[in-house]
mmCIF file of C-alpha atoms in Angstrom:
data_model
loop_
_atom_site.group_PDB
_atom_site.id
_atom_site.type_symbol
_atom_site.label_atom_id
_atom_site.label_comp_id
_atom_site.label_asym_id
_atom_site.label_seq_id
_atom_site.Cartn_x
_atom_site.Cartn_y
_atom_site.Cartn_z
ATOM 1 C CA UNK A 1 0.090 0.110 -0.098
ATOM 2 C CA UNK A 2 0.871 3.862 -0.072
ATOM 3 C CA UNK A 3 4.619 3.775 1.640
ATOM 4 C CA UNK A 4 3.348 6.898 3.505
ATOM 5 C CA UNK A 5 1.337 5.133 5.789
ATOM 6 C CA UNK A 6 4.174 2.989 6.516
ATOM 7 C CA UNK A 7 6.099 3.571 9.985
ATOM 8 C CA UNK A 8 8.698 6.530 9.426
ATOM 9 C CA UNK A 9 11.086 3.854 10.785
ATOM 10 C CA UNK A 10 10.717 1.991 7.643
ATOM 11 C CA UNK A 11 12.145 2.906 4.252
ATOM 12 C CA UNK A 12 10.648 4.130 1.237
ATOM 13 C CA UNK A 13 11.340 1.580 -1.395
ATOM 14 C CA UNK A 14 10.359 1.606 -4.894
ATOM 15 C CA UNK A 15 10.197 -2.080 -4.687
ATOM 16 C CA UNK A 16 6.475 -1.807 -5.061
ATOM 17 C CA UNK A 17 5.243 0.464 -7.731
ATOM 18 C CA UNK A 18 7.098 -1.688 -11.507
ATOM 19 C CA UNK A 19 10.519 0.728 -11.313
ATOM 20 C CA UNK A 20 13.457 -0.878 -12.466
ATOM 21 C CA UNK A 21 16.630 -1.145 -10.823
ATOM 22 C CA UNK A 22 18.574 -0.849 -13.805
ATOM 23 C CA UNK A 23 15.582 0.989 -16.512
ATOM 24 C CA UNK A 24 13.821 2.550 -14.155
ATOM 25 C CA UNK A 25 10.092 3.236 -15.533
ATOM 26 C CA UNK A 26 11.420 1.748 -18.830
ATOM 27 C CA UNK A 27 9.763 -2.203 -19.652
ATOM 28 C CA UNK A 28 12.197 -4.141 -19.268
ATOM 29 C CA UNK A 29 12.763 -6.747 -22.315
ATOM 30 C CA UNK A 30 10.009 -6.114 -23.612
ATOM 31 C CA UNK A 31 8.269 -8.986 -25.868
ATOM 32 C CA UNK A 32 8.225 -8.986 -29.638
ATOM 33 C CA UNK A 33 5.788 -11.614 -30.192
ATOM 34 C CA UNK A 34 2.640 -11.912 -28.850
ATOM 35 C CA UNK A 35 0.821 -15.554 -28.904
ATOM 36 C CA UNK A 36 0.470 -16.456 -32.451
ATOM 37 C CA UNK A 37 -3.363 -16.484 -32.041
ATOM 38 C CA UNK A 38 -2.646 -12.653 -32.496
ATOM 39 C CA UNK A 39 -1.204 -12.775 -35.803
ATOM 40 C CA UNK A 40 -3.675 -10.657 -37.393
ATOM 41 C CA UNK A 41 -2.894 -7.867 -35.181
ATOM 42 C CA UNK A 42 1.158 -8.045 -35.644
ATOM 43 C CA UNK A 43 0.869 -8.414 -39.690
ATOM 44 C CA UNK A 44 -0.729 -4.979 -39.374
ATOM 45 C CA UNK A 45 0.453 -3.303 -36.883
ATOM 46 C CA UNK A 46 4.524 -4.014 -38.623
ATOM 47 C CA UNK A 47 3.295 -2.718 -41.022
ATOM 48 C CA UNK A 48 1.317 0.906 -40.599
ATOM 49 C CA UNK A 49 3.656 3.401 -41.649
ATOM 50 C CA UNK A 50 3.668 1.425 -45.484
ATOM 51 C CA UNK A 51 -0.278 0.839 -45.480
ATOM 52 C CA UNK A 52 -0.799 4.850 -44.292
ATOM 53 C CA UNK A 53 1.324 5.665 -47.189
ATOM 54 C CA UNK A 54 -0.577 3.731 -49.407
ATOM 55 C CA UNK A 55 -3.704 4.372 -47.867
ATOM 56 C CA UNK A 56 -4.654 1.013 -47.519
ATOM 57 C CA UNK A 57 -4.324 0.727 -43.815
ATOM 58 C CA UNK A 58 -8.303 1.741 -42.990
ATOM 59 C CA UNK A 59 -9.168 -0.974 -45.405
ATOM 60 C CA UNK A 60 -7.464 -4.039 -44.113
ATOM 61 C CA UNK A 61 -8.359 -2.598 -40.018
ATOM 62 C CA UNK A 62 -11.949 -2.943 -41.316
ATOM 63 C CA UNK A 63 -11.439 -6.787 -42.377
ATOM 64 C CA UNK A 64 -9.364 -7.451 -39.115
ATOM 65 C CA UNK A 65 -10.850 -10.150 -37.350
ATOM 66 C CA UNK A 66 -12.865 -9.041 -34.002
ATOM 67 C CA UNK A 67 -10.247 -11.187 -31.947
ATOM 68 C CA UNK A 68 -10.701 -11.881 -27.576
ATOM 69 C CA UNK A 69 -8.364 -10.287 -25.491
ATOM 70 C CA UNK A 70 -8.297 -13.129 -23.011
ATOM 71 C CA UNK A 71 -5.279 -15.105 -24.309
ATOM 72 C CA UNK A 72 -3.425 -12.300 -23.199
ATOM 73 C CA UNK A 73 -2.181 -13.421 -19.726
ATOM 74 C CA UNK A 74 1.334 -11.517 -18.833
ATOM 75 C CA UNK A 75 1.810 -7.816 -18.334
ATOM 76 C CA UNK A 76 4.640 -8.081 -21.143
ATOM 77 C CA UNK A 77 1.922 -9.181 -23.363
ATOM 78 C CA UNK A 78 -0.350 -6.479 -22.676
ATOM 79 C CA UNK A 79 1.579 -4.110 -22.834
ATOM 80 C CA UNK A 80 2.985 -5.196 -26.162
ATOM 81 C CA UNK A 81 -1.033 -5.460 -27.097
ATOM 82 C CA UNK A 82 -1.566 -1.813 -26.172
ATOM 83 C CA UNK A 83 1.541 -0.618 -28.450
ATOM 84 C CA UNK A 84 0.375 -2.855 -31.221
ATOM 85 C CA UNK A 85 -3.175 -1.467 -30.838
ATOM 86 C CA UNK A 86 -1.858 2.021 -30.299
ATOM 87 C CA UNK A 87 -0.270 1.827 -33.189
ATOM 88 C CA UNK A 88 -2.842 0.855 -35.379
ATOM 89 C CA UNK A 89 -5.484 3.336 -34.018
ATOM 90 C CA UNK A 90 -2.967 6.130 -34.564
ATOM 91 C CA UNK A 91 -2.342 4.772 -38.016
ATOM 92 C CA UNK A 92 -6.392 4.566 -38.640
ATOM 93 C CA UNK A 93 -6.992 7.821 -36.836
ATOM 94 C CA UNK A 94 -5.053 10.374 -39.223
ATOM 95 C CA UNK A 95 -4.275 8.193 -42.290
ATOM 96 C CA UNK A 96 -6.070 11.217 -44.317
ATOM 97 C CA UNK A 97 -4.686 13.808 -42.583
ATOM 98 C CA UNK A 98 -6.769 16.560 -40.884
ATOM 99 C CA UNK A 99 -9.090 16.678 -43.599
ATOM 100 C CA UNK A 100 -10.266 12.843 -43.871
ATOM 101 C CA UNK A 101 -10.189 11.985 -40.364
ATOM 102 C CA UNK A 102 -12.924 9.567 -39.038
ATOM 103 C CA UNK A 103 -15.696 9.423 -35.869
ATOM 104 C CA UNK A 104 -15.307 5.623 -35.030
ATOM 105 C CA UNK A 105 -13.117 3.709 -34.775
ATOM 106 C CA UNK A 106 -14.192 -0.326 -35.705
ATOM 107 C CA UNK A 107 -15.072 -2.863 -33.855
ATOM 108 C CA UNK A 108 -12.720 -4.772 -34.495
ATOM 109 C CA UNK A 109 -9.654 -2.604 -33.213
ATOM 110 C CA UNK A 110 -11.871 -0.514 -30.293
ATOM 111 C CA UNK A 111 -13.036 -3.229 -28.668
ATOM 112 C CA UNK A 112 -9.660 -5.270 -27.884
ATOM 113 C CA UNK A 113 -8.064 -2.065 -27.803
ATOM 114 C CA UNK A 114 -10.432 -0.853 -24.600
ATOM 115 C CA UNK A 115 -10.020 -4.603 -23.100
ATOM 116 C CA UNK A 116 -6.344 -4.460 -22.700
ATOM 117 C CA UNK A 117 -6.484 -0.648 -21.534
ATOM 118 C CA UNK A 118 -9.028 -1.507 -19.072
ATOM 119 C CA UNK A 119 -7.071 -4.496 -17.538
ATOM 120 C CA UNK A 120 -3.420 -2.088 -17.528
ATOM 121 C CA UNK A 121 -4.937 0.856 -16.117
ATOM 122 C CA UNK A 122 -4.369 3.123 -19.821
ATOM 123 C CA UNK A 123 -5.791 5.202 -21.936
ATOM 124 C CA UNK A 124 -7.458 3.597 -25.000
ATOM 125 C CA UNK A 125 -4.364 5.712 -27.468
ATOM 126 C CA UNK A 126 -0.728 5.879 -27.992
ATOM 127 C CA UNK A 127 1.071 6.826 -24.980
ATOM 128 C CA UNK A 128 4.215 8.202 -23.299
ATOM 129 C CA UNK A 129 4.426 4.358 -21.924
ATOM 130 C CA UNK A 130 3.917 2.929 -24.911
ATOM 131 C CA UNK A 131 5.471 4.479 -27.657
ATOM 132 C CA UNK A 132 8.982 5.293 -25.411
ATOM 133 C CA UNK A 133 8.801 3.229 -22.089
ATOM 134 C CA UNK A 134 7.622 -0.518 -23.930
ATOM 135 C CA UNK A 135 8.381 0.099 -27.530
ATOM 136 C CA UNK A 136 12.884 -1.095 -28.255
ATOM 137 C CA UNK A 137 14.650 -4.202 -28.411
ATOM 138 C CA UNK A 138 18.484 -4.350 -28.640
ATOM 139 C CA UNK A 139 20.128 -5.391 -32.214
ATOM 140 C CA UNK A 140 22.963 -7.118 -30.085
ATOM 141 C CA UNK A 141 21.227 -8.498 -26.963
ATOM 142 C CA UNK A 142 25.215 -8.475 -25.028
ATOM 143 C CA UNK A 143 25.832 -4.931 -26.897
ATOM 144 C CA UNK A 144 25.155 -1.640 -25.174
ATOM 145 C CA UNK A 145 22.111 0.016 -24.398
ATOM 146 C CA UNK A 146 22.939 2.684 -26.993
ATOM 147 C CA UNK A 147 21.271 4.854 -30.572
ATOM 148 C CA UNK A 148 23.485 2.290 -32.627
ATOM 149 C CA UNK A 149 22.178 -1.320 -30.888
ATOM 150 C CA UNK A 150 18.530 -0.349 -30.322
ATOM 151 C CA UNK A 151 15.735 -0.055 -32.765
ATOM 152 C CA UNK A 152 11.971 0.053 -32.108
ATOM 153 C CA UNK A 153 9.187 -3.017 -31.810
ATOM 154 C CA UNK A 154 6.779 -1.167 -34.063
ATOM 155 C CA UNK A 155 7.067 2.847 -35.664
ATOM 156 C CA UNK A 156 4.956 5.307 -37.253
ATOM 157 C CA UNK A 157 5.100 7.192 -40.698
ATOM 158 C CA UNK A 158 8.478 9.650 -40.389
ATOM 159 C CA UNK A 159 11.370 7.140 -40.958
ATOM 160 C CA UNK A 160 14.314 7.186 -39.413
ATOM 161 C CA UNK A 161 13.662 10.395 -37.168
ATOM 162 C CA UNK A 162 10.416 8.333 -36.008
ATOM 163 C CA UNK A 163 13.011 5.720 -34.124
ATOM 164 C CA UNK A 164 15.071 8.876 -33.164
ATOM 165 C CA UNK A 165 12.508 10.803 -31.547
ATOM 166 C CA UNK A 166 11.040 7.580 -29.425
ATOM 167 C CA UNK A 167 14.933 6.076 -28.251
ATOM 168 C CA UNK A 168 16.572 9.450 -27.432
ATOM 169 C CA UNK A 169 13.430 9.776 -25.105
ATOM 170 C CA UNK A 170 13.789 6.573 -23.815
ATOM 171 C CA UNK A 171 17.594 7.217 -23.756
ATOM 172 C CA UNK A 172 16.411 10.336 -21.842
ATOM 173 C CA UNK A 173 14.841 8.115 -19.012
ATOM 174 C CA UNK A 174 17.854 6.071 -18.506
ATOM 175 C CA UNK A 175 19.405 8.999 -17.662
ATOM 176 C CA UNK A 176 17.668 9.907 -15.003
ATOM 177 C CA UNK A 177 17.557 6.068 -13.587
ATOM 178 C CA UNK A 178 20.205 7.158 -10.590
ATOM 179 C CA UNK A 179 17.825 10.000 -9.800
ATOM 180 C CA UNK A 180 14.607 7.557 -9.490
ATOM 181 C CA UNK A 181 17.195 5.586 -6.959
ATOM 182 C CA UNK A 182 18.086 8.403 -5.159
ATOM 183 C CA UNK A 183 14.308 10.102 -4.244
ATOM 184 C CA UNK A 184 14.808 7.132 -1.520
ATOM 185 C CA UNK A 185 17.593 7.579 -0.080
ATOM 186 C CA UNK A 186 16.113 11.512 0.381
ATOM 187 C CA UNK A 187 12.824 10.800 2.252
ATOM 188 C CA UNK A 188 14.365 8.379 4.393
ATOM 189 C CA UNK A 189 16.986 11.116 4.955
ATOM 190 C CA UNK A 190 14.121 13.908 6.046
ATOM 191 C CA UNK A 191 12.799 11.035 8.218
ATOM 192 C CA UNK A 192 15.503 10.327 10.032
ATOM 193 C CA UNK A 193 16.361 13.881 9.887
ATOM 194 C CA UNK A 194 20.136 12.735 8.232
ATOM 195 C CA UNK A 195 21.350 16.338 6.219
ATOM 196 C CA UNK A 196 24.325 14.759 4.787
ATOM 197 C CA UNK A 197 22.726 11.376 3.440
ATOM 198 C CA UNK A 198 20.053 13.929 1.993
ATOM 199 C CA UNK A 199 22.562 15.835 0.761
ATOM 200 C CA UNK A 200 24.882 13.423 -0.736
ATOM 201 C CA UNK A 201 21.672 12.396 -3.083
ATOM 202 C CA UNK A 202 20.552 15.106 -4.081
ATOM 203 C CA UNK A 203 24.122 15.781 -5.984
ATOM 204 C CA UNK A 204 23.270 12.615 -7.561
ATOM 205 C CA UNK A 205 20.061 13.432 -8.375
ATOM 206 C CA UNK A 206 21.782 16.855 -10.220
ATOM 207 C CA UNK A 207 24.420 15.155 -11.992
ATOM 208 C CA UNK A 208 21.654 12.474 -13.795
ATOM 209 C CA UNK A 209 19.513 15.533 -14.118
ATOM 210 C CA UNK A 210 22.740 17.491 -15.988
ATOM 211 C CA UNK A 211 22.364 14.069 -17.633
ATOM 212 C CA UNK A 212 18.816 14.225 -18.975
ATOM 213 C CA UNK A 213 19.717 17.660 -20.494
ATOM 214 C CA UNK A 214 22.531 16.424 -22.230
ATOM 215 C CA UNK A 215 20.787 13.256 -23.735
ATOM 216 C CA UNK A 216 17.827 15.291 -24.882
ATOM 217 C CA UNK A 217 20.404 17.400 -26.866
ATOM 218 C CA UNK A 218 20.789 13.968 -29.454
ATOM 219 C CA UNK A 219 17.010 14.933 -30.906
ATOM 220 C CA UNK A 220 18.919 17.463 -32.787
ATOM 221 C CA UNK A 221 21.625 14.533 -34.194
ATOM 222 C CA UNK A 222 18.538 12.153 -35.175
ATOM 223 C CA UNK A 223 15.663 14.030 -35.260
ATOM 224 C CA UNK A 224 14.725 16.006 -38.451
ATOM 225 C CA UNK A 225 12.628 18.970 -37.910
ATOM 226 C CA UNK A 226 10.637 19.532 -40.830
ATOM 227 C CA UNK A 227 9.625 15.459 -40.959
ATOM 228 C CA UNK A 228 9.024 15.718 -36.876
ATOM 229 C CA UNK A 229 6.341 18.853 -37.904
ATOM 230 C CA UNK A 230 5.546 17.647 -41.171
ATOM 231 C CA UNK A 231 4.827 13.943 -41.126
ATOM 232 C CA UNK A 232 5.258 12.660 -37.424
ATOM 233 C CA UNK A 233 3.116 15.026 -35.260
ATOM 234 C CA UNK A 234 0.062 14.283 -36.322
ATOM 235 C CA UNK A 235 -0.209 10.366 -35.696
ATOM 236 C CA UNK A 236 1.156 11.597 -32.218
ATOM 237 C CA UNK A 237 -1.468 13.828 -31.613
ATOM 238 C CA UNK A 238 -4.961 12.876 -29.935
ATOM 239 C CA UNK A 239 -8.581 13.447 -29.820
ATOM 240 C CA UNK A 240 -8.759 15.990 -26.886
ATOM 241 C CA UNK A 241 -8.501 19.435 -27.506
ATOM 242 C CA UNK A 242 -8.157 18.652 -31.279
ATOM 243 C CA UNK A 243 -10.502 21.030 -33.418
ATOM 244 C CA UNK A 244 -9.462 18.191 -36.466
ATOM 245 C CA UNK A 245 -11.301 16.272 -34.714
ATOM 246 C CA UNK A 246 -14.348 18.067 -32.182
ATOM 247 C CA UNK A 247 -16.202 15.577 -31.298
ATOM 248 C CA UNK A 248 -13.818 12.877 -30.033
ATOM 249 C CA UNK A 249 -13.857 9.438 -31.212
ATOM 250 C CA UNK A 250 -16.829 6.676 -31.183
ATOM 251 C CA UNK A 251 -15.082 3.726 -29.968
ATOM 252 C CA UNK A 252 -17.139 1.223 -31.768
ATOM 253 C CA UNK A 253 -19.154 -1.836 -29.582
ATOM 254 C CA UNK A 254 -17.734 0.191 -26.490
ATOM 255 C CA UNK A 255 -20.165 2.820 -25.654
ATOM 256 C CA UNK A 256 -22.227 5.109 -28.660
ATOM 257 C CA UNK A 257 -21.408 8.310 -26.998
ATOM 258 C CA UNK A 258 -17.232 9.891 -28.854
ATOM 259 C CA UNK A 259 -14.589 9.965 -26.175
ATOM 260 C CA UNK A 260 -11.923 12.212 -26.000
ATOM 261 C CA UNK A 261 -8.251 11.097 -25.431
ATOM 262 C CA UNK A 262 -5.050 13.580 -25.093
ATOM 263 C CA UNK A 263 -2.351 12.054 -26.974
ATOM 264 C CA UNK A 264 0.968 11.671 -26.573
ATOM 265 C CA UNK A 265 3.149 13.842 -24.542
ATOM 266 C CA UNK A 266 6.312 14.336 -22.113
ATOM 267 C CA UNK A 267 3.927 15.171 -19.506
ATOM 268 C CA UNK A 268 3.368 11.551 -19.366
ATOM 269 C CA UNK A 269 6.549 10.654 -18.051
ATOM 270 C CA UNK A 270 6.585 10.222 -14.609
ATOM 271 C CA UNK A 271 9.939 11.327 -13.751
ATOM 272 C CA UNK A 272 9.281 15.103 -13.779
ATOM 273 C CA UNK A 273 6.469 14.600 -11.573
ATOM 274 C CA UNK A 274 8.471 12.550 -9.306
ATOM 275 C CA UNK A 275 10.763 15.969 -9.235
ATOM 276 C CA UNK A 276 8.239 17.913 -8.876
ATOM 277 C CA UNK A 277 6.830 15.833 -5.563
ATOM 278 C CA UNK A 278 10.122 15.771 -4.222
ATOM 279 C CA UNK A 279 11.644 19.486 -4.761
ATOM 280 C CA UNK A 280 8.151 20.692 -3.733
ATOM 281 C CA UNK A 281 7.516 22.740 -6.699
ATOM 282 C CA UNK A 282 3.466 23.830 -7.152
ATOM 283 C CA UNK A 283 1.578 24.015 -11.056
ATOM 284 C CA UNK A 284 -1.245 25.840 -10.161
ATOM 285 C CA UNK A 285 -4.270 27.384 -12.683
ATOM 286 C CA UNK A 286 -4.187 25.338 -16.195
ATOM 287 C CA UNK A 287 -0.449 23.801 -16.139
ATOM 288 C CA UNK A 288 -1.162 22.203 -12.864
ATOM 289 C CA UNK A 289 -4.952 20.938 -14.190
ATOM 290 C CA UNK A 290 -3.327 19.698 -17.253
ATOM 291 C CA UNK A 291 -0.045 17.533 -15.641
ATOM 292 C CA UNK A 292 -2.985 16.349 -13.326
ATOM 293 C CA UNK A 293 -4.518 15.113 -16.120
ATOM 294 C CA UNK A 294 -1.403 13.557 -17.975
ATOM 295 C CA UNK A 295 -0.878 11.176 -14.353
ATOM 296 C CA UNK A 296 -4.206 8.879 -15.695
ATOM 297 C CA UNK A 297 -1.522 8.262 -18.962
ATOM 298 C CA UNK A 298 0.773 6.533 -16.985
ATOM 299 C CA UNK A 299 1.696 2.910 -15.631
ATOM 300 C CA UNK A 300 -0.777 3.064 -12.483
ATOM 301 C CA UNK A 301 1.927 1.818 -9.984
ATOM 302 C CA UNK A 302 3.868 5.132 -11.509
ATOM 303 C CA UNK A 303 1.032 7.510 -11.221
ATOM 304 C CA UNK A 304 0.616 5.663 -7.481
ATOM 305 C CA UNK A 305 4.380 6.363 -6.737
ATOM 306 C CA UNK A 306 4.136 10.001 -7.721
ATOM 307 C CA UNK A 307 1.647 10.371 -5.397
ATOM 308 C CA UNK A 308 3.356 8.862 -2.159
ATOM 309 C CA UNK A 309 6.266 10.603 -3.183
ATOM 310 C CA UNK A 310 3.905 13.362 -2.527
ATOM 311 C CA UNK A 311 3.060 12.605 0.598
ATOM 312 C CA UNK A 312 5.928 12.409 2.389
ATOM 313 C CA UNK A 313 7.467 15.138 4.460
ATOM 314 C CA UNK A 314 8.906 18.527 3.174
ATOM 315 C CA UNK A 315 12.005 17.989 2.208
ATOM 316 C CA UNK A 316 12.298 22.120 1.186
ATOM 317 C CA UNK A 317 10.715 22.199 5.096
ATOM 318 C CA UNK A 318 13.283 20.194 5.952
ATOM 319 C CA UNK A 319 16.709 22.022 4.535
ATOM 320 C CA UNK A 320 15.228 25.082 5.569
ATOM 321 C CA UNK A 321 14.829 24.374 9.268
ATOM 322 C CA UNK A 322 18.577 22.578 9.252
ATOM 323 C CA UNK A 323 20.228 25.503 8.335
ATOM 324 C CA UNK A 324 23.426 23.524 6.634
ATOM 325 C CA UNK A 325 25.337 25.360 4.150
ATOM 326 C CA UNK A 326 26.283 21.837 1.982
ATOM 327 C CA UNK A 327 22.319 20.948 2.496
ATOM 328 C CA UNK A 328 21.449 24.355 0.829
ATOM 329 C CA UNK A 329 23.488 24.169 -2.010
ATOM 330 C CA UNK A 330 22.394 20.673 -2.876
ATOM 331 C CA UNK A 331 18.833 21.149 -2.940
ATOM 332 C CA UNK A 332 19.703 24.770 -4.556
ATOM 333 C CA UNK A 333 21.749 22.938 -7.121
ATOM 334 C CA UNK A 334 19.123 20.339 -7.593
ATOM 335 C CA UNK A 335 16.168 23.575 -8.872
ATOM 336 C CA UNK A 336 18.571 24.877 -11.041
ATOM 337 C CA UNK A 337 19.695 21.823 -12.983
ATOM 338 C CA UNK A 338 16.207 21.027 -12.997
ATOM 339 C CA UNK A 339 15.081 24.241 -14.002
ATOM 340 C CA UNK A 340 17.705 24.037 -16.909
ATOM 341 C CA UNK A 341 16.030 20.672 -18.024
ATOM 342 C CA UNK A 342 12.880 22.303 -18.453
ATOM 343 C CA UNK A 343 14.835 25.697 -20.271
ATOM 344 C CA UNK A 344 16.508 23.162 -22.770
ATOM 345 C CA UNK A 345 12.858 21.353 -23.245
ATOM 346 C CA UNK A 346 11.968 24.230 -24.440
ATOM 347 C CA UNK A 347 14.388 24.920 -26.880
ATOM 348 C CA UNK A 348 13.529 21.760 -27.996
ATOM 349 C CA UNK A 349 10.324 22.422 -28.901
ATOM 350 C CA UNK A 350 11.405 25.641 -30.062
ATOM 351 C CA UNK A 351 13.151 23.889 -33.002
ATOM 352 C CA UNK A 352 10.948 20.877 -33.505
ATOM 353 C CA UNK A 353 7.611 23.338 -33.860
ATOM 354 C CA UNK A 354 7.699 27.132 -33.158
ATOM 355 C CA UNK A 355 10.191 27.486 -35.910
ATOM 356 C CA UNK A 356 8.601 24.792 -38.265
ATOM 357 C CA UNK A 357 4.875 26.456 -37.843
ATOM 358 C CA UNK A 358 6.060 30.035 -38.717
ATOM 359 C CA UNK A 359 7.539 28.419 -41.700
ATOM 360 C CA UNK A 360 4.497 26.926 -42.629
ATOM 361 C CA UNK A 361 2.700 30.057 -42.454
ATOM 362 C CA UNK A 362 4.826 31.740 -44.193
ATOM 363 C CA UNK A 363 4.816 28.961 -47.205
ATOM 364 C CA UNK A 364 1.120 28.891 -47.500
ATOM 365 C CA UNK A 365 0.773 32.591 -47.740
ATOM 366 C CA UNK A 366 3.405 32.809 -50.553
ATOM 367 C CA UNK A 367 1.771 29.309 -52.385
ATOM 368 C CA UNK A 368 4.756 27.694 -52.206
ATOM 369 C CA UNK A 369 4.705 24.039 -51.953
ATOM 370 C CA UNK A 370 8.280 22.876 -53.360
ATOM 371 C CA UNK A 371 10.983 23.628 -51.100
ATOM 372 C CA UNK A 372 8.868 22.856 -48.206
ATOM 373 C CA UNK A 373 6.445 21.012 -49.234
ATOM 374 C CA UNK A 374 6.969 18.413 -46.267
ATOM 375 C CA UNK A 375 5.879 21.273 -43.465
ATOM 376 C CA UNK A 376 3.476 23.385 -45.530
ATOM 377 C CA UNK A 377 1.553 20.244 -46.055
ATOM 378 C CA UNK A 378 1.719 20.291 -41.413
ATOM 379 C CA UNK A 379 -1.653 20.179 -39.570
ATOM 380 C CA UNK A 380 -2.575 23.951 -39.388
ATOM 381 C CA UNK A 381 -4.903 22.899 -36.080
ATOM 382 C CA UNK A 382 -1.828 22.273 -34.140
ATOM 383 C CA UNK A 383 0.439 25.148 -35.140
ATOM 384 C CA UNK A 384 0.426 26.150 -31.508
ATOM 385 C CA UNK A 385 -0.360 23.110 -29.381
ATOM 386 C CA UNK A 386 1.515 20.368 -28.247
ATOM 387 C CA UNK A 387 0.522 16.831 -29.328
ATOM 388 C CA UNK A 388 -1.175 16.278 -26.099
ATOM 389 C CA UNK A 389 -3.296 18.871 -26.587
ATOM 390 C CA UNK A 390 -1.929 21.854 -24.558
ATOM 391 C CA UNK A 391 -0.929 25.434 -25.829
ATOM 392 C CA UNK A 392 3.078 24.320 -25.993
ATOM 393 C CA UNK A 393 5.017 27.126 -25.619
ATOM 394 C CA UNK A 394 2.999 29.213 -22.609
ATOM 395 C CA UNK A 395 2.389 26.290 -20.900
ATOM 396 C CA UNK A 396 6.588 25.026 -21.030
ATOM 397 C CA UNK A 397 7.026 28.616 -19.599
ATOM 398 C CA UNK A 398 5.075 28.589 -16.913
ATOM 399 C CA UNK A 399 5.706 25.221 -15.369
ATOM 400 C CA UNK A 400 9.656 26.232 -15.825
ATOM 401 C CA UNK A 401 8.441 29.321 -13.883
ATOM 402 C CA UNK A 402 7.374 27.612 -11.287
ATOM 403 C CA UNK A 403 9.990 25.921 -11.191
ATOM 404 C CA UNK A 404 12.321 28.452 -10.265
ATOM 405 C CA UNK A 405 9.951 29.617 -7.893
ATOM 406 C CA UNK A 406 10.917 26.370 -6.022
ATOM 407 C CA UNK A 407 13.833 27.985 -4.477
ATOM 408 C CA UNK A 408 15.114 28.896 -1.425
ATOM 409 C CA UNK A 409 14.774 32.554 -0.679
ATOM 410 C CA UNK A 410 17.175 34.934 -1.567
ATOM 411 C CA UNK A 411 19.458 33.371 -3.748
ATOM 412 C CA UNK A 412 17.657 32.156 -6.348
ATOM 413 C CA UNK A 413 18.997 34.455 -9.061
ATOM 414 C CA UNK A 414 22.185 33.514 -8.312
ATOM 415 C CA UNK A 415 21.676 30.435 -8.376
ATOM 416 C CA UNK A 416 20.060 30.061 -11.650
ATOM 417 C CA UNK A 417 23.102 32.376 -13.154
ATOM 418 C CA UNK A 418 25.295 29.713 -11.809
ATOM 419 C CA UNK A 419 23.106 26.680 -13.146
#
């Protein structure tokens, strides 16, 4: 049950939250195949990019047999099934772009997708937990965990940039593992009033946050902005807060009323939610409501971890009460590194969304489609929005500003300047 309810002397542990010691929130060794009964799903899911390109995906899914989900027994089977069904769903909905959307997801896809989602506690749409956490394999099983030795299990339109986008995102998650492992150390140290242990753990977390920022820079190496903006983004978009699908989506055989779900978003990563709760970063108004809603797109055990961290004694209050300069510096350093990560994320979003959006508008205004055809074809409804449906730049800057507010009094400007 919730760690917050245990004795103050007991250790806060990650063991009960489905967090891997080596990989954090990443699913260890995902399955590559489902039981043979589900081969009709995998036959289509493995070909989504080419079937979208040939405009055959909807036809094949409409002919797909309605299969029972009852033969999926293990967690990893359910995760691969959810990845396959959600990949097909995104391709089916967006095969015709923003001008040829559909209102009904056919029963052969909608019913098993809903059943698998209910069993996992995930929504019936492609999530960060699918595309970035459970969508990988090593080319050489004994080789390193790096870009050269990794590939996706299933993909979406966009070629190498899709692979780059999801694998870099996963490597950012991997860089956070030392920080995750030290969250229980911080919590236990606060409970026991062990300032030195807390300070050491916070320095490890700071280094991990720096490593996350450095890893995020690989986006510029492996993802082409025009491909991300012009091709990929629509397949990551949902049917909530999306003008292209104002009514949402009917899941045939599940519900006669349309349902709305947000597309994949970095806000669905459990990492930053954990750090925010640990450091006492408060998000108010719209940004806070959006972030809270994104927790429903995480595996339930990961969502529970975030909640349980929030119930622990306040780290910030502990730091302020100790009057310990090394501890103060460790806390400030941590906030500064998280602030730097969020600033860099804004930089990435600017390069991959804001700048291409401006270029696309310029090309459309001049009726030019040759040199910039890819980005000028991008969905206009998403120009100022993230795939999760948020007003992207306003949201990210608000979250960044709330992070800055977490600095201890009087030294925030100096610490940010030195970060």
